[in-house]
Amino acid sequence: MSLSSIISSASSALANTQMQIAVANANVANADDLTYTRKSVSASATSALNTASTTTIQRAADSYLSKTVVKTAATSGYASTIDTYMQSYDAALGTVDGGDDLSSLLSTFTSALTTLAASPESDSEKGSLVSAASSLASGISSLSASIQDLRTQANTEIGTTVDTINSTLKSLASLNDQIASVTAQGGDITGLQDQRDAAVTTLSGLIGINSYTTSDNRVMVYTTGGDQLLGTTAATLSYNASSALSATSVYPDNISGVTLNGKDITESVSSGQLGALITLRDETLVNEQDELDTLASALISQVNAITNAGVASPAPSSLTSASSVSTTDSFSASGSLRVAIVNASGTTVSTEDLDLSSYSSIDDLVSALDAIDGLTASIDSNGKLSLTAEDSANGIALGDIGAAVGDDSQGFSDYFGFNDLFSGSSATDIAVSSGLASDYSRLATGVLDTTSTLSAGDRAVSNSDTTTLDALTAMLSSQLSFSAAGDQGAKTVTLSSYTASFVAGAATLVSNAASDSETATATYDAATTRLQNSTAVNMDEELAMLTTYQSQYEANAQLVSMAKDLFDALISMVS
């Protein structure tokens, strides 16, 4: 081998070793970067005598583990998002220890009924029952509000997530272009590939994806539903988030969809953070609201139907209907209504029975009521039927005698909503009626005497009568029919059993979400750890290699120096 060949070979070796040292130093410097993969230098001879070689930088990679990390990132992103929201929902559900969960609040209401039934004349016990009813109604409406707050939060976060997905796709498109360009120029793309792999994993955690790499080193990305997110250019997702959601806000009626280049993909997104947010907003929390509405509407209708047939003691001097009507509305009914004007002790001042079948319109009915001695009847500006005793010292008591009003054959007071305990029609607006909230003495505890012999001077209302309270207690322990709602099938159970079923179902949702998140996160972490064990930098190995490379560098430098000395000697001899 000639001296020039020796120098050329040694110089090439020096350059290779210098690059190896630089790569090893970069490995050491980036050892703590979890997205960085171990790099190495590969050299290949470019001549038969191996006097020159080319070097390329390669990175440690495992395609199978990389795909596993991307796949588990989607599952983890979905499960952890569900868990985060369910933890907030769990806090809103209340606790047995705190006595603010729905089962405890219903139990407190039931206990207050029992206590009042033992002392129906007690004002303090009436106040306790109204307070317990108010707490129950507040617990239901507050939970309903929390559900809608969580839906609104998820809805807002969908918009934020869409923006993050778009920015990630733009980054991936840029990295694709850089990698393709550098590949064509024969440059080092390993650092860019690390960045792209990290972005792909991030994207999968956001929306869940499938991907493959083309021959020119570009990554093509698709949703799990098959829609392309990244080709030669990045696609664009769009979403217009509503400012606030209510129980009536549902997709697609009045919530816009997530679109991909104009196509609505909302229903096909089922993984990653975005899939979880859509599931929470449109399914999980909607189901919980439906079940809560079913519970609330049953409570309102069943309780009010009983209190409507009752009367307070002392009877109130005025009654205002909860329902709104118009004087021109038709009126269809059968049976009779007893209207009694009573004094503070419940003694009859006057009484009259109205044949309800005699009236064909609300106007006819109001005229008949207004004609009763000692009573004024009218429809106010809000469409409420108002009955007022002409002598404010007296009270008004109503009693059905076989009355059946309207298509549902309701009692008279039930039809108009006199003596309601609860107002509202669902979990959203349930509350204790405003009249009771301000004056609990208006609470119906007994009933009006509807015997045929009742006349002026007879006791019509007794403060010791517990007929209404007893009926409420019996209702709470009786079997009621509930239609299917959310995850609850149609069933016939007690109100307390349905409430307990709702609470247990919600607790199961919370527990399952925590368990699924823990499992998904552990699986993702395990896949990431396996990949890092395969591709991450080992400091001990790199430091050892640096020592070896330095020794190689010194040896090749000596070889160049010796060859140079020989050249100098030859030149000296020739000269």
Coordinates of C-alpha atoms in Angstrom, one line a residue:
M1 CA 0.0 0.0 0.0
S2 CA 1.4 3.4 -0.9
L3 CA 1.9 6.2 1.6
S4 CA -0.8 8.3 -0.1
S5 CA -3.3 5.4 0.3
I6 CA -2.3 5.1 4.0
I7 CA -2.8 8.8 4.5
S8 CA -6.1 8.7 2.6
S9 CA -7.4 5.7 4.6
A10 CA -6.3 7.1 7.9
S11 CA -7.8 10.5 7.1
S12 CA -11.1 8.9 6.2
A13 CA -11.0 6.9 9.5
L14 CA -10.3 10.1 11.4
A15 CA -13.3 11.8 9.8
N16 CA -15.5 8.7 10.6
T17 CA -14.3 8.6 14.2
Q18 CA -14.8 12.3 14.5
M19 CA -18.4 11.9 13.4
Q20 CA -18.9 9.0 15.8
I21 CA -17.6 11.1 18.6
A22 CA -20.0 13.9 17.7
V23 CA -22.9 11.5 17.5
A24 CA -22.0 9.9 20.8
N25 CA -21.8 13.3 22.4
A26 CA -25.2 14.2 21.0
N27 CA -26.6 10.9 22.5
V28 CA -25.2 11.8 25.9
A29 CA -26.5 15.4 25.7
N30 CA -30.1 14.2 24.8
A31 CA -30.2 11.2 27.1
D32 CA -33.0 12.8 29.2
D33 CA -35.1 13.6 26.2
L34 CA -37.8 10.9 26.1
T35 CA -38.5 11.6 22.4
Y36 CA -34.9 11.2 21.4
T37 CA -33.6 7.9 20.0
R38 CA -30.1 6.6 20.1
K39 CA -28.0 7.4 17.1
S40 CA -25.1 5.5 15.5
V41 CA -22.8 6.0 12.6
S42 CA -22.6 3.5 9.8
A43 CA -19.6 3.5 7.4
S44 CA -19.3 1.8 4.0
A45 CA -16.2 1.6 1.7
T46 CA -16.3 3.6 -1.5
S47 CA -13.2 2.0 -3.2
A48 CA -11.7 -1.5 -3.6
L49 CA -8.8 -0.6 -1.4
N50 CA -11.1 0.8 1.4
T51 CA -9.1 4.0 1.2
A52 CA -12.3 6.0 1.5
S53 CA -15.7 5.5 2.9
T54 CA -19.1 7.2 3.3
T55 CA -20.8 7.5 6.7
T56 CA -24.5 7.7 7.5
I57 CA -26.3 8.4 10.8
Q58 CA -28.9 5.8 11.8
R59 CA -31.2 5.8 14.7
A60 CA -32.4 3.0 16.9
A61 CA -36.0 2.0 15.9
D62 CA -38.6 -0.6 16.5
S63 CA -41.6 -0.3 14.2
Y64 CA -43.7 -2.8 16.1
L65 CA -43.2 -1.1 19.4
S66 CA -43.6 2.4 17.9
K67 CA -47.0 1.4 16.5
T68 CA -48.0 -0.1 19.8
V69 CA -47.1 3.2 21.6
V70 CA -49.2 5.1 19.0
K71 CA -52.2 2.8 19.4
T72 CA -52.1 2.8 23.2
A73 CA -51.7 6.6 23.3
A74 CA -55.2 6.8 21.7
T75 CA -56.7 4.5 24.3
S76 CA -55.0 6.3 27.2
G77 CA -56.0 9.7 25.9
Y78 CA -59.7 8.5 25.7
A79 CA -59.7 6.8 29.1
S80 CA -57.9 9.5 31.0
T81 CA -60.2 12.2 29.7
I82 CA -63.3 10.2 30.6
D83 CA -61.8 9.6 34.1
T84 CA -61.1 13.3 34.6
Y85 CA -64.7 14.3 33.9
M86 CA -66.1 11.4 35.9
Q87 CA -64.1 12.5 38.9
S88 CA -65.7 15.9 38.7
Y89 CA -69.1 14.2 38.3
D90 CA -68.4 12.1 41.4
A91 CA -67.8 15.3 43.4
A92 CA -71.2 16.6 42.2
L93 CA -73.0 13.4 43.3
G94 CA -72.4 14.1 47.0
T95 CA -71.6 11.5 49.6
V96 CA -73.5 9.4 52.1
D97 CA -71.3 10.7 54.9
G98 CA -72.1 14.2 53.9
G99 CA -75.8 13.4 53.6
D100 CA -76.0 15.3 50.4
D101 CA -76.3 12.4 47.9
L102 CA -79.8 11.9 46.4
S103 CA -80.6 8.8 48.3
S104 CA -79.8 10.5 51.6
L105 CA -81.8 13.6 50.7
L106 CA -84.8 11.4 49.8
S107 CA -84.4 9.5 53.0
T108 CA -84.4 12.8 55.0
F109 CA -87.5 13.9 53.2
T110 CA -89.2 10.6 54.0
S111 CA -88.2 10.9 57.7
A112 CA -89.5 14.4 57.9
L113 CA -92.9 13.2 56.5
T114 CA -93.1 10.5 59.2
T115 CA -92.2 13.0 61.9
L116 CA -94.8 15.5 60.7
A117 CA -97.5 12.8 60.5
A118 CA -97.0 12.2 64.2
S119 CA -97.5 16.0 64.9
P120 CA -99.5 17.4 62.0
E121 CA -100.3 20.6 63.8
S122 CA -96.6 21.4 64.5
D123 CA -95.4 24.5 62.6
S124 CA -91.8 23.6 63.2
E125 CA -92.3 20.1 61.7
K126 CA -94.0 21.6 58.7
G127 CA -91.0 23.8 58.3
S128 CA -88.7 20.8 58.6
L129 CA -90.6 19.0 55.8
V130 CA -90.6 21.9 53.5
S131 CA -86.8 22.4 54.2
A132 CA -86.2 18.7 53.5
A133 CA -88.2 19.0 50.2
S134 CA -86.2 22.1 49.3
S135 CA -82.9 20.3 49.9
L136 CA -84.0 17.3 47.8
A137 CA -85.1 19.6 45.0
S138 CA -81.9 21.6 45.2
G139 CA -79.8 18.4 45.2
I140 CA -81.5 17.3 42.0
S141 CA -81.4 20.6 40.2
S142 CA -77.8 21.2 41.4
L143 CA -76.7 17.8 40.0
S144 CA -78.5 18.6 36.8
A145 CA -76.7 21.9 36.5
S146 CA -73.4 20.2 37.2
I147 CA -74.1 17.7 34.4
Q148 CA -74.8 20.5 32.0
D149 CA -71.7 22.4 33.2
L150 CA -69.6 19.3 32.4
R151 CA -71.2 19.0 29.0
T152 CA -70.4 22.7 28.3
Q153 CA -66.9 22.2 29.5
A154 CA -66.5 19.1 27.2
N155 CA -68.0 21.1 24.4
T156 CA -65.5 23.9 24.9
E157 CA -62.6 21.5 25.2
I158 CA -63.7 19.9 21.9
G159 CA -62.9 23.2 20.2
T160 CA -59.6 23.5 22.0
T161 CA -58.7 19.9 21.0
V162 CA -59.6 20.5 17.4
D163 CA -57.2 23.5 17.4
T164 CA -54.4 21.4 18.9
I165 CA -55.0 18.7 16.3
N166 CA -54.8 21.2 13.5
S167 CA -51.6 22.7 14.8
T168 CA -50.1 19.1 15.2
L169 CA -51.1 18.2 11.7
K170 CA -49.4 21.4 10.3
S171 CA -46.3 20.4 12.2
L172 CA -46.4 16.9 10.8
A173 CA -46.8 18.3 7.3
S174 CA -43.8 20.6 7.7
L175 CA -41.7 17.7 9.1
N176 CA -42.8 15.5 6.2
D177 CA -41.6 18.2 3.7
Q178 CA -38.3 18.6 5.5
I179 CA -37.6 14.9 5.8
A180 CA -38.5 14.3 2.1
S181 CA -36.2 17.2 1.1
V182 CA -33.3 16.1 3.3
T183 CA -33.7 12.5 2.2
A184 CA -33.4 13.6 -1.5
Q185 CA -30.2 15.5 -0.6
G186 CA -28.7 12.5 1.3
G187 CA -28.7 14.4 4.6
D188 CA -29.3 13.3 8.2
I189 CA -33.1 12.9 8.9
T190 CA -32.9 11.1 12.2
G191 CA -33.6 14.1 14.4
L192 CA -36.5 15.1 12.2
Q193 CA -37.9 11.5 12.4
D194 CA -37.7 11.7 16.2
Q195 CA -39.8 14.9 16.1
R196 CA -42.2 13.4 13.7
D197 CA -42.7 10.2 15.8
A198 CA -43.4 12.3 18.9
A199 CA -45.9 14.4 16.9
V200 CA -47.7 11.2 15.6
T201 CA -48.0 9.9 19.2
T202 CA -49.4 13.2 20.4
L203 CA -51.9 13.3 17.5
S204 CA -53.0 9.7 18.3
G205 CA -53.6 10.7 21.9
L206 CA -55.8 13.5 20.7
I207 CA -57.9 11.7 18.0
G208 CA -56.7 8.1 17.5
I209 CA -55.1 7.4 14.1
N210 CA -53.7 4.9 11.6
S211 CA -50.6 5.7 9.6
Y212 CA -48.0 4.4 7.2
T213 CA -44.7 5.7 5.7
T214 CA -44.3 6.2 1.9
S215 CA -41.3 5.4 -0.2
D216 CA -40.1 9.1 0.0
N217 CA -40.3 9.0 3.8
R218 CA -43.6 10.8 4.2
V219 CA -46.0 9.7 6.9
M220 CA -49.7 9.4 5.8
V221 CA -52.2 9.7 8.6
Y222 CA -55.9 8.6 8.8
T223 CA -58.5 8.7 11.5
T224 CA -59.6 5.3 12.7
G225 CA -62.8 5.9 10.7
G226 CA -60.7 6.0 7.5
D227 CA -60.7 9.8 6.8
Q228 CA -57.3 11.2 5.8
L229 CA -55.8 13.7 8.1
L230 CA -52.4 14.0 6.5
G231 CA -51.4 13.4 2.9
T232 CA -49.1 15.7 0.9
T233 CA -50.8 18.5 2.9
A234 CA -52.6 18.6 6.2
A235 CA -56.3 18.4 6.4
T236 CA -58.2 20.9 8.6
L237 CA -60.8 20.2 11.3
S238 CA -63.4 22.8 12.2
Y239 CA -65.8 23.2 15.1
N240 CA -68.0 26.0 16.4
A241 CA -68.4 25.5 20.1
S242 CA -71.6 26.7 21.7
S243 CA -71.2 29.1 24.6
A244 CA -73.3 27.0 27.0
L245 CA -75.3 23.8 26.8
S246 CA -78.6 22.9 28.4
A247 CA -80.5 19.6 28.8
T248 CA -82.2 20.3 25.5
S249 CA -79.0 20.9 23.6
V250 CA -78.2 17.8 21.6
Y251 CA -76.1 16.9 18.6
P252 CA -77.0 17.3 15.7
D253 CA -80.2 19.2 16.4
N254 CA -78.6 22.3 18.0
I255 CA -74.9 21.4 18.5
S256 CA -72.7 21.7 15.5
G257 CA -70.5 18.8 14.3
V258 CA -66.8 18.4 14.0
T259 CA -66.0 18.6 10.3
L260 CA -62.9 17.5 8.4
N261 CA -62.5 19.5 5.2
G262 CA -66.2 20.2 5.4
K263 CA -67.3 16.6 6.2
D264 CA -69.0 15.9 9.5
I265 CA -67.0 13.2 11.2
T266 CA -68.4 13.6 14.7
E267 CA -70.0 10.2 14.9
S268 CA -66.9 8.4 13.5
V269 CA -64.5 9.8 16.1
S270 CA -64.4 7.2 18.9
S271 CA -60.9 7.3 20.3
G272 CA -58.4 9.7 21.7
Q273 CA -59.2 12.8 23.8
L274 CA -61.6 14.1 21.1
G275 CA -63.5 10.9 21.0
A276 CA -63.9 10.9 24.8
L277 CA -65.1 14.5 24.8
I278 CA -67.7 13.8 22.2
T279 CA -68.8 10.6 24.1
L280 CA -69.2 12.6 27.3
R281 CA -71.1 15.4 25.7
D282 CA -73.4 13.3 23.6
E283 CA -73.8 10.0 25.4
T284 CA -72.5 9.6 28.9
L285 CA -73.7 12.8 30.5
V286 CA -76.9 12.9 28.3
N287 CA -77.8 9.5 29.7
E288 CA -77.2 10.7 33.3
Q289 CA -79.4 13.7 32.6
D290 CA -82.2 11.5 31.2
E291 CA -82.2 9.3 34.2
L292 CA -82.2 12.3 36.6
D293 CA -85.1 13.9 34.6
T294 CA -87.0 10.6 34.9
L295 CA -86.5 10.6 38.7
A296 CA -87.4 14.3 39.0
S297 CA -90.5 14.1 36.9
A298 CA -91.8 11.1 38.8
L299 CA -91.1 12.8 42.2
I300 CA -92.9 16.0 41.1
S301 CA -95.9 14.4 39.5
Q302 CA -96.5 11.8 42.2
V303 CA -96.0 14.2 45.2
N304 CA -98.1 17.0 43.6
A305 CA -100.9 14.7 42.6
I306 CA -101.3 13.9 46.3
T307 CA -100.8 17.4 47.8
N308 CA -103.2 18.8 45.1
A309 CA -106.0 16.7 46.6
G310 CA -105.1 18.0 50.1
V311 CA -105.7 21.1 52.1
A312 CA -103.6 23.1 54.5
S313 CA -104.6 23.8 58.1
P314 CA -105.3 26.6 58.5
A315 CA -106.6 26.9 55.0
P316 CA -104.9 29.7 53.0
S317 CA -107.0 32.9 52.1
S318 CA -105.9 32.6 48.5
L319 CA -104.9 29.9 46.0
T320 CA -103.1 30.4 42.7
S321 CA -102.8 27.7 40.1
A322 CA -99.4 26.6 38.9
S323 CA -100.7 25.9 35.4
S324 CA -101.6 28.7 33.0
V325 CA -104.9 28.8 31.1
S326 CA -106.9 31.2 29.0
T327 CA -110.6 32.1 29.4
T328 CA -111.1 30.9 25.9
D329 CA -109.7 27.4 26.5
S330 CA -112.2 24.6 26.4
F331 CA -113.0 22.7 29.6
S332 CA -114.0 19.1 29.8
A333 CA -114.7 17.4 33.1
S334 CA -117.0 15.1 35.0
G335 CA -117.9 14.8 38.7
S336 CA -118.1 17.6 41.2
L337 CA -115.9 20.0 43.0
R338 CA -116.6 21.1 46.6
V339 CA -115.5 24.6 47.4
A340 CA -115.6 25.5 51.1
I341 CA -114.9 28.8 52.8
V342 CA -113.6 28.1 56.3
N343 CA -112.5 30.1 59.3
A344 CA -109.0 29.8 60.9
S345 CA -110.1 26.8 63.0
G346 CA -111.4 24.9 59.9
T347 CA -115.1 25.5 60.6
T348 CA -117.3 25.9 57.5
V349 CA -118.5 29.4 56.8
S350 CA -120.1 28.4 53.4
T351 CA -119.8 25.6 51.0
E352 CA -120.9 24.8 47.5
D353 CA -120.6 21.8 45.2
L354 CA -120.1 22.6 41.5
D355 CA -121.1 20.1 38.8
L356 CA -118.0 20.3 36.6
S357 CA -119.7 18.8 33.6
S358 CA -121.8 21.9 33.4
Y359 CA -119.0 24.0 32.1
S360 CA -117.5 23.9 28.5
S361 CA -114.9 26.6 28.8
I362 CA -112.5 28.1 31.4
D363 CA -114.5 31.3 31.3
D364 CA -117.7 29.4 32.3
L365 CA -115.8 27.7 35.1
V366 CA -114.3 31.0 36.4
S367 CA -117.7 32.7 36.3
A368 CA -119.2 29.9 38.4
L369 CA -116.4 30.0 40.9
D370 CA -116.7 33.8 41.2
A371 CA -120.4 33.5 41.9
I372 CA -119.8 31.5 45.1
D373 CA -120.6 33.5 48.2
G374 CA -117.4 34.8 49.9
L375 CA -115.1 33.9 47.0
T376 CA -113.5 35.9 44.1
A377 CA -112.2 34.0 41.1
S378 CA -110.2 35.4 38.1
I379 CA -107.5 34.7 35.5
D380 CA -104.5 36.9 36.1
S381 CA -102.1 38.4 33.5
N382 CA -100.0 35.3 33.6
G383 CA -102.9 33.0 32.9
K384 CA -103.0 31.7 36.4
L385 CA -106.4 30.9 38.0
S386 CA -106.6 32.8 41.3
L387 CA -109.1 32.1 44.1
T388 CA -109.4 34.6 46.9
A389 CA -111.6 34.7 50.1
E390 CA -113.4 37.9 50.3
D391 CA -112.8 38.0 54.0
S392 CA -109.0 37.7 54.5
A393 CA -109.7 36.0 57.9
N394 CA -111.2 33.0 56.1
G395 CA -109.5 30.3 54.0
I396 CA -110.3 28.3 50.9
A397 CA -110.5 24.5 50.8
L398 CA -111.1 22.4 47.7
G399 CA -112.1 18.8 47.5
D400 CA -112.9 16.5 44.6
I401 CA -116.1 14.4 44.6
G402 CA -115.4 12.0 41.7
A403 CA -113.9 14.9 39.7
A404 CA -112.1 13.9 36.5
V405 CA -110.7 16.8 34.4
G406 CA -109.1 16.8 31.0
D407 CA -107.8 13.9 28.8
D408 CA -105.9 12.4 31.8
S409 CA -108.9 12.5 34.1
Q410 CA -107.0 14.5 36.8
G411 CA -108.5 15.9 39.9
F412 CA -109.5 19.5 39.8
S413 CA -106.6 20.9 41.9
D414 CA -104.2 18.5 40.1
Y415 CA -105.3 19.8 36.7
F416 CA -104.7 23.4 37.7
G417 CA -101.9 22.9 40.1
F418 CA -103.3 24.1 43.4
N419 CA -101.3 23.1 46.6
D420 CA -98.2 21.9 44.6
L421 CA -95.3 20.9 46.8
F422 CA -92.9 21.0 43.9
S423 CA -92.7 23.3 40.9
G424 CA -91.1 22.5 37.6
S425 CA -91.3 19.5 35.4
S426 CA -87.7 18.1 35.3
A427 CA -84.4 17.9 37.1
T428 CA -83.5 21.2 35.5
D429 CA -86.2 23.3 37.1
I430 CA -87.4 21.3 40.1
A431 CA -87.9 23.4 43.2
V432 CA -90.2 23.8 46.2
S433 CA -93.2 25.9 45.1
S434 CA -92.7 29.6 45.7
G435 CA -95.8 29.8 48.0
L436 CA -94.5 27.1 50.3
A437 CA -91.0 28.4 50.2
S438 CA -92.2 31.7 51.7
D439 CA -95.0 30.3 53.9
Y440 CA -94.7 26.7 55.0
S441 CA -98.0 26.9 56.8
R442 CA -99.6 26.5 53.3
L443 CA -98.4 22.8 53.3
A444 CA -101.3 20.5 52.6
T445 CA -101.5 17.9 55.4
G446 CA -105.2 16.8 55.5
V447 CA -108.2 16.9 53.1
L448 CA -111.5 18.7 53.0
D449 CA -114.5 16.9 54.3
T450 CA -116.5 15.8 51.2
T451 CA -119.4 14.1 53.0
S452 CA -122.8 15.1 51.8
T453 CA -123.8 16.4 55.2
L454 CA -121.2 19.1 55.4
S455 CA -122.8 22.5 56.1
A456 CA -122.1 25.9 57.7
G457 CA -120.8 25.5 61.2
D458 CA -119.4 22.0 60.6
R459 CA -115.7 21.2 60.9
A460 CA -114.4 21.0 57.3
V461 CA -110.7 21.0 57.9
S462 CA -108.9 19.5 60.9
N463 CA -105.3 20.3 61.9
S464 CA -104.9 16.7 63.2
D465 CA -105.9 15.2 59.8
T466 CA -102.9 13.4 58.3
T467 CA -104.6 12.0 55.2
T468 CA -102.4 13.8 52.8
L469 CA -99.2 13.0 54.8
D470 CA -100.2 9.3 55.0
A471 CA -100.8 9.2 51.2
L472 CA -97.4 10.7 50.6
T473 CA -95.8 8.1 52.9
A474 CA -97.6 5.3 51.2
M475 CA -96.6 6.6 47.7
L476 CA -93.0 6.6 48.6
S477 CA -93.1 3.0 49.6
S478 CA -95.3 1.9 46.7
Q479 CA -94.2 0.5 43.3
L480 CA -94.1 3.1 40.5
S481 CA -93.6 2.7 36.8
F482 CA -90.5 4.3 35.3
S483 CA -89.9 4.4 31.6
A484 CA -86.5 3.5 30.1
A485 CA -84.0 6.3 30.4
G486 CA -80.2 6.5 29.8
D487 CA -78.7 3.2 30.9
Q488 CA -81.8 2.3 33.1
G489 CA -84.4 0.1 31.5
A490 CA -88.1 0.4 32.1
K491 CA -88.9 -0.8 35.6
T492 CA -91.5 -0.8 38.3
V493 CA -89.9 0.0 41.6
T494 CA -90.2 2.4 44.5
L495 CA -89.0 5.9 44.2
S496 CA -86.2 5.2 46.7
S497 CA -85.2 2.1 44.8
Y498 CA -85.0 4.1 41.5
T499 CA -83.0 6.8 43.2
A500 CA -80.6 4.2 44.7
S501 CA -80.3 2.6 41.3
F502 CA -79.4 6.0 39.7
V503 CA -76.8 6.7 42.4
A504 CA -75.3 3.2 42.1
G505 CA -75.2 3.5 38.3
A506 CA -73.4 6.8 38.6
A507 CA -70.9 5.4 41.1
T508 CA -70.2 2.5 38.7
L509 CA -69.5 4.9 35.9
V510 CA -67.0 6.8 38.1
S511 CA -65.4 3.5 39.3
N512 CA -65.2 2.0 35.8
A513 CA -63.7 5.2 34.4
A514 CA -61.0 5.2 37.1
S515 CA -60.2 1.6 36.5
D516 CA -60.1 1.9 32.7
S517 CA -57.9 5.0 32.9
E518 CA -55.5 3.2 35.2
T519 CA -55.3 0.2 32.9
A520 CA -54.9 2.2 29.7
T521 CA -52.3 4.5 31.3
A522 CA -50.3 1.5 32.6
T523 CA -50.5 -0.2 29.1
Y524 CA -49.3 3.0 27.4
D525 CA -46.5 3.5 30.0
A526 CA -45.4 -0.1 29.5
A527 CA -45.3 0.2 25.7
T528 CA -43.4 3.5 26.0
T529 CA -40.9 1.9 28.4
R530 CA -40.3 -1.1 26.2
L531 CA -39.7 1.3 23.2
Q532 CA -37.4 3.4 25.3
N533 CA -35.5 0.4 26.5
S534 CA -35.0 -0.5 22.8
T535 CA -34.2 2.9 21.4
A536 CA -33.2 5.2 24.3
V537 CA -29.6 6.2 25.1
N538 CA -27.6 4.1 27.6
M539 CA -25.2 6.5 29.3
D540 CA -22.8 3.8 30.3
E541 CA -22.6 2.4 26.8
E542 CA -22.2 5.8 25.2
L543 CA -19.4 6.8 27.6
A544 CA -17.6 3.6 26.9
M545 CA -18.0 4.1 23.2
L546 CA -16.6 7.6 23.5
T547 CA -13.5 6.2 25.1
T548 CA -13.1 3.7 22.3
Y549 CA -13.7 6.4 19.6
Q550 CA -11.1 8.6 21.2
S551 CA -8.6 5.8 21.2
Q552 CA -9.4 5.1 17.5
Y553 CA -9.0 8.8 16.7
E554 CA -5.6 8.9 18.5
A555 CA -4.4 5.7 16.6
N556 CA -5.4 7.1 13.2
A557 CA -3.9 10.4 14.0
Q558 CA -0.6 8.7 14.8
L559 CA -0.8 6.7 11.5
V560 CA -1.2 10.0 9.6
S561 CA 1.7 11.5 11.6
M562 CA 3.9 8.5 10.8
A563 CA 3.0 8.6 7.1
K564 CA 3.8 12.3 7.1
D565 CA 7.2 11.6 8.7
L566 CA 7.9 9.0 6.0
F567 CA 6.9 11.4 3.3
D568 CA 9.2 14.0 4.7
A569 CA 12.1 11.5 4.9
L570 CA 11.6 10.5 1.2
I571 CA 11.5 14.0 0.1
S572 CA 14.6 14.7 2.1
M573 CA 16.4 11.7 0.5
V574 CA 15.3 12.8 -3.1
S575 CA 16.4 16.3 -2.5

